[in-house]
Short mmCIF file of C-alpha atoms and ligand atoms in Angstrom, two decimals:
data_model
loop_
_atom_site.label_atom_id
_atom_site.label_comp_id
_atom_site.label_asym_id
_atom_site.label_seq_id
_atom_site.Cartn_x
_atom_site.Cartn_y
_atom_site.Cartn_z
CA MET A 1 -0.72 -6.26 21.66
CA ASN A 2 -2.94 -3.70 22.22
CA MET A 3 -5.44 -1.23 21.98
CA ALA A 4 -4.25 2.26 21.77
CA ALA A 5 -5.67 2.12 18.32
CA LEU A 6 -8.86 2.66 20.22
CA ILE A 7 -7.36 6.12 20.23
CA PHE A 8 -7.34 5.93 16.49
CA TYR A 9 -10.74 4.47 15.96
CA SER A 10 -12.92 5.77 18.66
CA SER A 11 -11.73 8.70 20.62
CA SER A 12 -11.82 12.37 20.00
CA ALA A 13 -8.06 12.28 19.68
CA ALA A 14 -8.67 10.73 16.28
CA ALA A 15 -9.89 14.12 15.19
CA ALA A 16 -6.34 15.33 15.56
CA ALA A 17 -5.00 12.55 13.34
CA SER A 18 -2.24 13.68 11.02
CA PRO A 19 -2.78 13.89 7.25
CA SER A 20 -0.86 10.66 6.93
CA SER A 21 -3.62 8.74 8.71
CA ILE A 22 -3.99 5.24 7.43
CA LEU A 23 -6.66 4.61 4.87
CA PHE A 24 -8.12 1.17 5.21
CA LYS A 25 -9.68 -0.76 2.42
CA HIS A 26 -12.12 -3.33 3.57
CA ASN A 27 -12.31 -6.11 1.05
CA SER A 28 -14.75 -8.51 2.58
CA SER A 29 -16.24 -7.35 5.81
CA SER A 30 -18.56 -10.26 6.16
CA THR A 31 -19.08 -13.72 4.86
CA THR A 32 -22.74 -13.37 5.73
CA GLY A 33 -23.37 -10.02 4.09
CA ARG A 34 -23.39 -7.98 7.30
CA CYS A 35 -21.04 -5.02 7.18
CA CYS A 36 -19.62 -2.65 9.70
CA SER A 37 -18.10 0.65 8.73
CA SER A 38 -16.57 3.34 10.84
CA SER A 39 -17.47 6.97 11.03
CA SER A 40 -14.32 7.89 12.92
CA PRO A 41 -12.44 10.87 11.52
CA GLY A 42 -9.24 9.95 9.76
CA LEU A 43 -10.44 6.45 9.06
CA ALA A 44 -11.99 5.42 5.78
CA ILE A 45 -13.19 1.88 5.27
CA PRO A 46 -14.71 1.64 1.82
CA LEU A 47 -16.63 -1.58 1.58
CA ALA A 48 -16.01 -3.74 -1.43
CA SER A 49 -17.76 -6.87 -2.62
CA ASN A 50 -17.48 -10.17 -0.85
CA LEU A 51 -14.45 -12.19 -1.86
CA HIS A 52 -16.52 -15.18 -2.64
CA SER A 53 -19.40 -13.53 -4.42
CA ALA A 54 -18.28 -13.34 -8.02
CA ALA A 55 -20.85 -11.54 -10.10
CA GLY A 56 -21.74 -10.95 -13.73
CA ALA A 57 -19.60 -12.00 -16.66
CA ASP A 58 -16.50 -12.78 -14.62
CA HIS A 59 -18.22 -15.35 -12.42
CA HIS A 60 -16.11 -18.11 -14.00
CA ILE A 61 -12.83 -16.32 -13.19
CA LYS A 62 -11.23 -17.49 -9.99
CA LYS A 63 -10.55 -14.41 -7.89
CA ALA A 64 -7.13 -13.89 -6.38
CA PHE A 65 -6.86 -13.98 -2.62
CA ARG A 66 -6.91 -10.56 -1.00
CA PRO A 67 -6.59 -9.77 2.70
CA PRO A 68 -9.94 -8.57 4.08
CA LEU A 69 -8.43 -5.36 5.51
CA GLN A 70 -5.80 -3.45 3.57
CA VAL A 71 -3.86 -0.25 4.12
CA GLU A 72 -3.95 1.80 0.94
CA GLU A 73 -1.33 4.51 1.48
CA GLN A 74 2.10 3.44 2.65
CA VAL A 75 5.45 5.24 3.06
CA THR A 76 8.75 3.39 2.66
CA HIS A 77 12.50 3.93 3.18
CA SER A 78 12.51 7.44 4.61
CA MET A 79 15.85 7.15 6.40
CA PRO A 80 18.87 8.65 4.55
CA ALA A 81 21.36 6.02 3.32
CA GLU A 82 24.25 7.35 5.43
CA LYS A 83 22.39 6.48 8.60
CA VAL A 84 22.39 2.83 7.59
CA GLU A 85 26.14 2.95 8.19
CA MET A 86 25.57 4.39 11.63
CA PHE A 87 23.52 1.32 12.62
CA LYS A 88 26.22 -0.96 11.25
CA SER A 89 28.78 0.87 13.41
CA LEU A 90 26.60 0.21 16.48
CA GLU A 91 26.91 -3.60 16.18
CA ASP A 92 29.49 -3.90 18.97
CA TRP A 93 27.52 -1.60 21.21
CA ALA A 94 24.39 -3.69 20.61
CA GLU A 95 26.27 -6.87 21.49
CA LYS A 96 27.30 -5.44 24.87
CA HIS A 97 24.15 -3.53 25.76
CA VAL A 98 21.24 -5.22 24.01
CA LEU A 99 22.08 -8.91 23.55
CA THR A 100 22.89 -9.09 27.26
CA LEU A 101 19.20 -8.52 27.98
CA LEU A 102 18.26 -11.84 26.36
CA LYS A 103 17.83 -14.91 28.53
CA PRO A 104 19.67 -18.14 27.72
CA VAL A 105 17.24 -20.84 26.54
CA GLU A 106 18.27 -23.19 29.36
CA LYS A 107 17.27 -20.56 31.91
CA SER A 108 14.03 -19.56 30.14
CA TRP A 109 10.55 -20.62 31.16
CA GLN A 110 8.55 -22.70 28.70
CA PRO A 111 4.76 -22.82 28.28
CA GLN A 112 4.73 -26.37 29.61
CA ASP A 113 5.98 -25.11 33.00
CA PHE A 114 2.52 -23.55 33.53
CA LEU A 115 0.27 -26.18 31.96
CA PRO A 116 -1.03 -29.61 33.04
CA GLU A 117 1.56 -32.26 32.13
CA PRO A 118 -0.03 -34.54 29.49
CA SER A 119 2.18 -37.52 30.35
CA SER A 120 1.26 -37.48 34.05
CA GLN A 121 -1.40 -39.58 35.77
CA GLY A 122 -3.00 -36.46 37.18
CA PHE A 123 -3.41 -34.71 33.81
CA LEU A 124 -7.20 -35.00 33.55
CA GLU A 125 -7.66 -33.93 37.15
CA GLU A 126 -5.46 -30.86 36.59
CA VAL A 127 -7.44 -29.95 33.47
CA GLU A 128 -10.66 -30.34 35.44
CA GLU A 129 -9.34 -27.93 38.10
CA LEU A 130 -8.24 -25.44 35.45
CA ARG A 131 -11.74 -25.56 33.91
CA LYS A 132 -13.41 -25.08 37.28
CA ARG A 133 -11.32 -21.96 37.90
CA ALA A 134 -12.06 -20.73 34.38
CA MET A 135 -15.82 -20.95 35.06
CA GLU A 136 -15.50 -18.15 37.65
CA ILE A 137 -14.11 -15.63 35.16
CA PRO A 138 -16.50 -13.35 33.23
CA ASP A 139 -16.86 -13.30 29.43
CA ALA A 140 -15.51 -9.75 29.10
CA TYR A 141 -12.22 -10.89 30.62
CA TYR A 142 -12.01 -13.70 28.09
CA VAL A 143 -12.54 -11.25 25.23
CA CYS A 144 -9.48 -9.34 26.47
CA LEU A 145 -7.39 -12.47 27.00
CA VAL A 146 -8.31 -13.84 23.57
CA GLY A 147 -7.48 -10.48 21.93
CA ASP A 148 -4.12 -10.49 23.72
CA MET A 149 -3.45 -14.06 22.66
CA ILE A 150 -4.36 -13.40 19.02
CA THR A 151 -2.06 -10.37 19.04
CA GLU A 152 0.80 -12.52 20.36
CA GLU A 153 0.04 -15.22 17.79
CA ALA A 154 0.59 -12.82 14.88
CA LEU A 155 4.32 -13.01 15.67
CA PRO A 156 5.38 -13.78 12.05
CA THR A 157 4.19 -10.26 11.20
CA TYR A 158 6.34 -8.69 13.92
CA GLN A 159 9.51 -10.52 12.88
CA THR A 160 8.81 -9.41 9.31
CA MET A 161 8.37 -5.85 10.55
CA LEU A 162 11.71 -5.86 12.41
CA ASN A 163 13.38 -7.22 9.30
CA SER A 164 11.93 -4.38 7.25
CA PHE A 165 14.08 -1.80 9.09
CA ASP A 166 17.01 -0.51 7.02
CA GLY A 167 20.44 -1.14 8.53
CA VAL A 168 19.37 -3.69 11.14
CA ARG A 169 17.57 -6.40 9.16
CA ASP A 170 18.57 -10.06 9.18
CA GLU A 171 20.03 -10.28 5.67
CA THR A 172 20.28 -14.06 5.46
CA GLY A 173 17.87 -15.52 8.01
CA ALA A 174 20.85 -16.65 10.10
CA SER A 175 22.98 -13.49 10.04
CA LEU A 176 25.55 -13.07 12.79
CA SER A 177 25.05 -9.30 13.09
CA SER A 178 24.00 -8.24 16.60
CA TRP A 179 20.78 -6.74 15.30
CA ALA A 180 19.80 -9.96 13.54
CA ILE A 181 20.73 -12.12 16.53
CA TRP A 182 18.53 -9.90 18.68
CA THR A 183 15.58 -10.09 16.29
CA ARG A 184 15.63 -13.89 16.07
CA ALA A 185 16.12 -14.42 19.80
CA TRP A 186 13.46 -11.82 20.63
CA THR A 187 11.06 -13.64 18.31
CA ALA A 188 11.91 -16.97 19.93
CA GLU A 189 11.21 -15.54 23.39
CA GLU A 190 7.97 -13.94 22.24
CA ASN A 191 6.84 -17.16 20.58
CA ARG A 192 6.22 -18.66 24.02
CA HIS A 193 3.63 -15.99 24.88
CA GLY A 194 1.06 -16.93 22.26
CA ASP A 195 1.78 -20.64 22.79
CA LEU A 196 1.11 -20.45 26.51
CA LEU A 197 -2.06 -18.36 26.25
CA ARG A 198 -3.39 -20.51 23.42
CA HIS A 199 -2.89 -23.76 25.34
CA TYR A 200 -4.50 -22.26 28.43
CA LEU A 201 -7.51 -20.98 26.46
CA TYR A 202 -7.91 -24.32 24.68
CA LEU A 203 -8.01 -26.19 27.99
CA SER A 204 -10.34 -23.66 29.63
CA GLY A 205 -13.27 -24.69 27.44
CA ARG A 206 -14.59 -21.13 27.61
CA VAL A 207 -13.79 -19.94 24.09
CA HIS A 208 -14.57 -20.83 20.48
CA MET A 209 -11.16 -22.07 19.37
CA ARG A 210 -12.05 -22.36 15.68
CA GLN A 211 -13.19 -18.73 15.50
CA ILE A 212 -10.02 -17.67 17.30
CA GLU A 213 -7.87 -19.70 14.90
CA LYS A 214 -9.63 -18.10 11.95
CA THR A 215 -8.96 -14.66 13.40
CA ILE A 216 -5.25 -15.49 13.70
CA GLN A 217 -5.15 -16.69 10.09
CA TYR A 218 -6.89 -13.53 8.89
CA LEU A 219 -4.63 -11.29 10.99
CA ILE A 220 -1.35 -12.81 9.81
CA GLY A 221 -2.67 -12.61 6.24
CA CYS A 222 -3.52 -8.92 6.69
CA GLY A 223 -0.20 -7.98 8.33
CA MET A 224 0.05 -4.57 9.94
CA TYR A 225 1.03 -1.08 8.91
CA ILE A 226 2.64 0.81 11.75
CA LYS A 227 4.01 3.78 9.83
CA THR A 228 7.67 3.16 10.68
CA GLU A 229 8.77 3.71 7.05
CA ASN A 230 11.56 1.06 7.20
CA CYS A 231 13.31 3.47 9.55
CA PRO A 232 14.89 1.90 12.66
CA TYR A 233 14.58 5.20 14.58
CA ARG A 234 10.81 5.03 14.15
CA GLY A 235 10.83 1.25 14.46
CA PHE A 236 12.59 1.10 17.83
CA ILE A 237 10.47 3.95 19.17
CA TYR A 238 7.45 1.88 18.13
CA THR A 239 8.75 -1.31 19.75
CA SER A 240 9.67 0.54 22.98
CA PHE A 241 6.14 1.89 23.17
CA GLN A 242 4.63 -1.45 22.25
CA GLU A 243 6.56 -3.54 24.75
CA ARG A 244 5.55 -1.14 27.51
CA ALA A 245 1.93 -1.32 26.36
CA THR A 246 1.96 -5.13 26.43
CA PHE A 247 3.64 -5.10 29.83
CA ILE A 248 0.78 -2.98 31.15
CA SER A 249 -1.88 -5.08 29.48
CA HIS A 250 -0.55 -8.47 30.62
CA SER A 251 0.03 -7.10 34.13
CA ASN A 252 -3.60 -6.02 34.25
CA THR A 253 -4.93 -9.38 33.00
CA ALA A 254 -2.79 -10.94 35.77
CA ARG A 255 -4.31 -8.61 38.36
CA HIS A 256 -7.85 -9.36 37.18
CA ALA A 257 -7.23 -13.14 37.16
CA LYS A 258 -6.09 -12.84 40.78
CA GLN A 259 -9.25 -10.91 41.66
CA HIS A 260 -11.30 -13.71 40.07
CA GLY A 261 -9.45 -16.23 42.23
CA ASP A 262 -7.36 -17.85 39.48
CA MET A 263 -3.81 -17.65 40.79
CA LYS A 264 -2.44 -19.93 38.06
CA LEU A 265 -3.77 -17.73 35.28
CA ALA A 266 -2.44 -14.71 37.15
CA GLN A 267 0.97 -16.36 37.20
CA ILE A 268 0.76 -17.04 33.44
CA CYS A 269 -0.07 -13.42 32.59
CA GLY A 270 2.45 -12.08 35.10
CA THR A 271 5.24 -14.22 33.66
CA ILE A 272 4.52 -12.95 30.15
CA ALA A 273 4.40 -9.37 31.47
CA ALA A 274 7.89 -9.79 32.96
CA ASP A 275 9.24 -10.77 29.52
CA GLU A 276 7.65 -7.69 27.96
CA LYS A 277 9.32 -5.53 30.60
CA ARG A 278 12.75 -6.95 29.72
CA HIS A 279 12.08 -6.39 26.02
CA GLU A 280 10.97 -2.85 26.75
CA ALA A 281 14.31 -2.26 28.52
CA ALA A 282 16.20 -3.41 25.42
CA TYR A 283 14.32 -1.28 22.89
CA THR A 284 14.31 1.72 25.22
CA ARG A 285 18.08 1.40 25.58
CA ILE A 286 18.51 1.44 21.78
CA VAL A 287 16.46 4.63 21.45
CA GLU A 288 18.36 6.16 24.37
CA LYS A 289 21.57 5.52 22.41
CA LEU A 290 20.06 7.16 19.31
CA PHE A 291 19.21 10.22 21.41
CA GLN A 292 22.86 10.37 22.52
CA ILE A 293 24.48 10.11 19.10
CA ASP A 294 21.83 11.82 16.95
CA PRO A 295 19.46 13.83 19.17
CA ASP A 296 18.01 15.71 16.22
CA GLY A 297 17.17 12.58 14.23
CA ALA A 298 15.79 10.83 17.32
CA VAL A 299 13.56 13.69 18.50
CA ILE A 300 12.15 14.23 15.00
CA ALA A 301 11.40 10.50 14.63
CA PHE A 302 9.78 10.39 18.09
CA ALA A 303 7.56 13.38 17.34
CA ASP A 304 6.64 11.91 13.96
CA MET A 305 5.54 8.60 15.52
CA MET A 306 3.50 10.40 18.17
CA LYS A 307 1.82 12.65 15.59
CA LYS A 308 0.86 9.63 13.53
CA LYS A 309 -0.13 7.77 16.71
CA ILE A 310 0.99 4.34 17.70
CA VAL A 311 -1.10 1.89 15.72
CA MET A 312 -1.51 -1.32 17.63
CA PRO A 313 -0.11 -4.52 16.12
CA ALA A 314 -3.48 -6.25 15.71
CA HIS A 315 -5.25 -3.26 14.16
CA LEU A 316 -6.22 -5.33 11.09
CA MET A 317 -7.88 -8.02 13.20
CA PHE A 318 -10.90 -9.75 11.60
CA ASP A 319 -12.86 -12.90 12.43
CA GLY A 320 -14.79 -13.25 9.17
CA ARG A 321 -17.78 -11.42 10.63
CA ASP A 322 -17.10 -8.27 12.60
CA GLY A 323 -15.55 -5.51 10.49
CA ARG A 324 -14.84 -3.52 13.66
CA LEU A 325 -13.52 -6.39 15.73
CA PHE A 326 -10.36 -4.60 16.86
CA HIS A 327 -12.35 -1.54 17.85
CA HIS A 328 -14.76 -3.70 19.86
CA PHE A 329 -12.00 -5.67 21.57
CA SER A 330 -10.21 -2.40 22.41
CA ALA A 331 -13.39 -0.92 23.86
CA VAL A 332 -13.85 -3.90 26.21
CA ALA A 333 -10.21 -3.64 27.29
CA GLN A 334 -10.72 0.06 27.96
CA ARG A 335 -13.87 -0.56 30.03
CA LEU A 336 -12.21 -3.27 32.11
CA GLY A 337 -9.08 -1.17 32.61
CA ILE A 338 -6.84 -3.76 30.93
CA TYR A 339 -5.42 -1.16 28.54
CA THR A 340 -6.81 2.35 28.42
CA ALA A 341 -6.38 5.74 26.81
CA LYS A 342 -4.84 6.87 30.09
CA ASP A 343 -2.20 4.15 29.74
CA TYR A 344 -1.44 5.46 26.24
CA ALA A 345 -0.90 8.99 27.59
CA ASP A 346 1.17 7.65 30.51
CA ILE A 347 3.46 5.79 28.10
CA MET A 348 3.98 8.91 25.97
CA GLU A 349 4.82 10.91 29.06
CA PHE A 350 7.09 8.18 30.40
CA PHE A 351 9.25 8.14 27.26
CA VAL A 352 9.42 11.92 27.00
CA GLY A 353 10.94 11.78 30.50
CA LYS A 354 13.05 8.64 29.98
CA TRP A 355 14.70 10.00 26.84
CA LYS A 356 15.13 13.43 28.50
CA VAL A 357 13.45 15.24 25.62
CA GLU A 358 12.98 18.48 27.53
CA GLY A 359 16.69 18.89 28.23
CA LEU A 360 17.93 18.35 24.66
CA VAL A 361 20.16 21.15 23.41
CA GLY A 362 21.75 22.11 20.09
CA LEU A 363 18.76 21.00 18.04
CA SER A 364 17.93 22.21 14.53
CA GLY A 365 14.79 24.25 13.90
CA GLU A 366 12.85 21.10 13.05
CA GLY A 367 14.29 19.36 16.09
CA LYS A 368 13.19 22.21 18.38
CA LYS A 369 9.67 22.06 16.97
CA ALA A 370 9.59 18.31 17.57
CA GLN A 371 10.82 18.87 21.14
CA GLU A 372 8.11 21.46 21.83
CA PHE A 373 5.44 19.21 20.37
CA LEU A 374 6.53 16.24 22.50
CA CYS A 375 6.73 18.22 25.74
CA SER A 376 3.16 19.45 25.45
CA LEU A 377 1.73 16.22 24.07
CA ALA A 378 0.53 14.21 27.06
CA PRO A 379 -1.47 17.01 28.75
CA ARG A 380 -3.18 17.89 25.44
CA PHE A 381 -3.96 14.24 24.82
CA ARG A 382 -5.41 13.80 28.30
CA LYS A 383 -7.67 16.81 27.79
CA LEU A 384 -9.05 15.34 24.55
CA GLU A 385 -9.57 11.97 26.19
CA LYS A 386 -11.39 13.51 29.13
CA ARG A 387 -13.82 15.20 26.76
CA ALA A 388 -14.35 11.94 24.85
CA GLU A 389 -14.97 10.11 28.12
CA GLU A 390 -17.54 12.68 29.23
CA ARG A 391 -19.35 12.36 25.90
CA ALA A 392 -19.36 8.56 26.23
CA LYS A 393 -20.85 8.81 29.75
CA GLN A 394 -23.76 10.82 28.38
CA GLN A 395 -24.78 7.85 26.21
CA ALA A 396 -28.07 6.56 27.58
CA LEU A 397 -27.61 2.84 27.01
CA PRO A 398 -24.50 0.67 27.14
CA THR A 399 -23.56 -0.86 23.78
CA MET A 400 -23.58 -4.63 23.67
CA VAL A 401 -21.62 -6.55 21.04
CA ARG A 402 -21.52 -10.27 20.23
CA PHE A 403 -18.07 -11.81 20.00
CA SER A 404 -17.63 -14.95 17.91
CA TRP A 405 -14.65 -15.86 20.13
CA ILE A 406 -17.03 -16.62 23.01
CA PHE A 407 -19.77 -18.38 21.00
CA ASP A 408 -21.54 -15.13 20.06
CA ARG A 409 -22.35 -14.18 23.61
CA GLU A 410 -22.87 -10.46 24.20
CA VAL A 411 -20.37 -8.29 26.05
CA GLN A 412 -20.73 -4.65 27.00
CA LEU A 413 -18.32 -2.25 25.30
FE1 LIG B 1 4.58 -10.84 23.88
FE1 LIG B 2 6.59 -8.14 23.46
#
């Protein structure tokens, strides 16, 4: 899940966005006629007419369904065909080094392990206790938890994304290739995250479930565009980054829940965070292997993803009202320290070190440029963020935004 797209939407770093920045088309920003547009550099959200407001002569024509947020410019299949064969030749390696990081189902936790047992006598009492604990937690925290949960719930999009990568996709839906086995089992493990958070939030009584469910339906309908170009190099760099980002985010929601005295919620978030960590290890290992066998290809792909910036999976989030919902959710997460621009820079720096980018030798001219770019990236990014932070501090009044997820109560950004 997460919010480094706040980088993309709101920070000064957006000014450095590459020419391939995503162009969004906003089809129906509001069912009530209220619109939000962004003035961020590199981001264009042209507003079009409401989906349901047919006008003029074509009022009798039933309009086709369109997702409310669309990405206009997209790049596909950039990896040369011969590299597809390389991924096929890595099947045995993936079986030994990646599939071993999956947990057998019988040893896996299930959402029910952390929730009141509906068949037990004490069910209502347990729910009552859960709701009492939930009363102590502030609205801003719930905005973050709901955003995290919605991100997890858009899992069909992520499985689709993994199956868009050339050379590693699940060709049949039940393929026995190591890559396909990983993708299905990874999805099955991830599926528990949204389930658990959703059940908890439902029982808490603190959130507007219908608005949340609408947001999930919109988000899955919108999909995501993460600029991986069907290329598994870019794809696994993205997933490494993303799993680390979700690990950080869920760890921080666990820490905050503990501070608010809810040890059970802390345990829920901490358990999910541990899964993300294991998934991060798997994707990181794949990229490490790519750096070993094709350092030039790997370093160029890494630099390309960092130039384009990691777009967060829920960047097309919409609740039917707020055209800048993802930006607002990200801003709350940044303020609370659940996931911040500093985390984004830390992750970049971590992978530059982990994949030993500085020590790569024998690179092509393009590879060397990519290496130089990556090695100077985190400090430059931090400088830009610091300036953006200082500018934000100079703002006289805090911005308050209403979130439909919490019954339109206001939360400070
Ligand atoms: Fe997850
Ligand atoms: Fe994950």
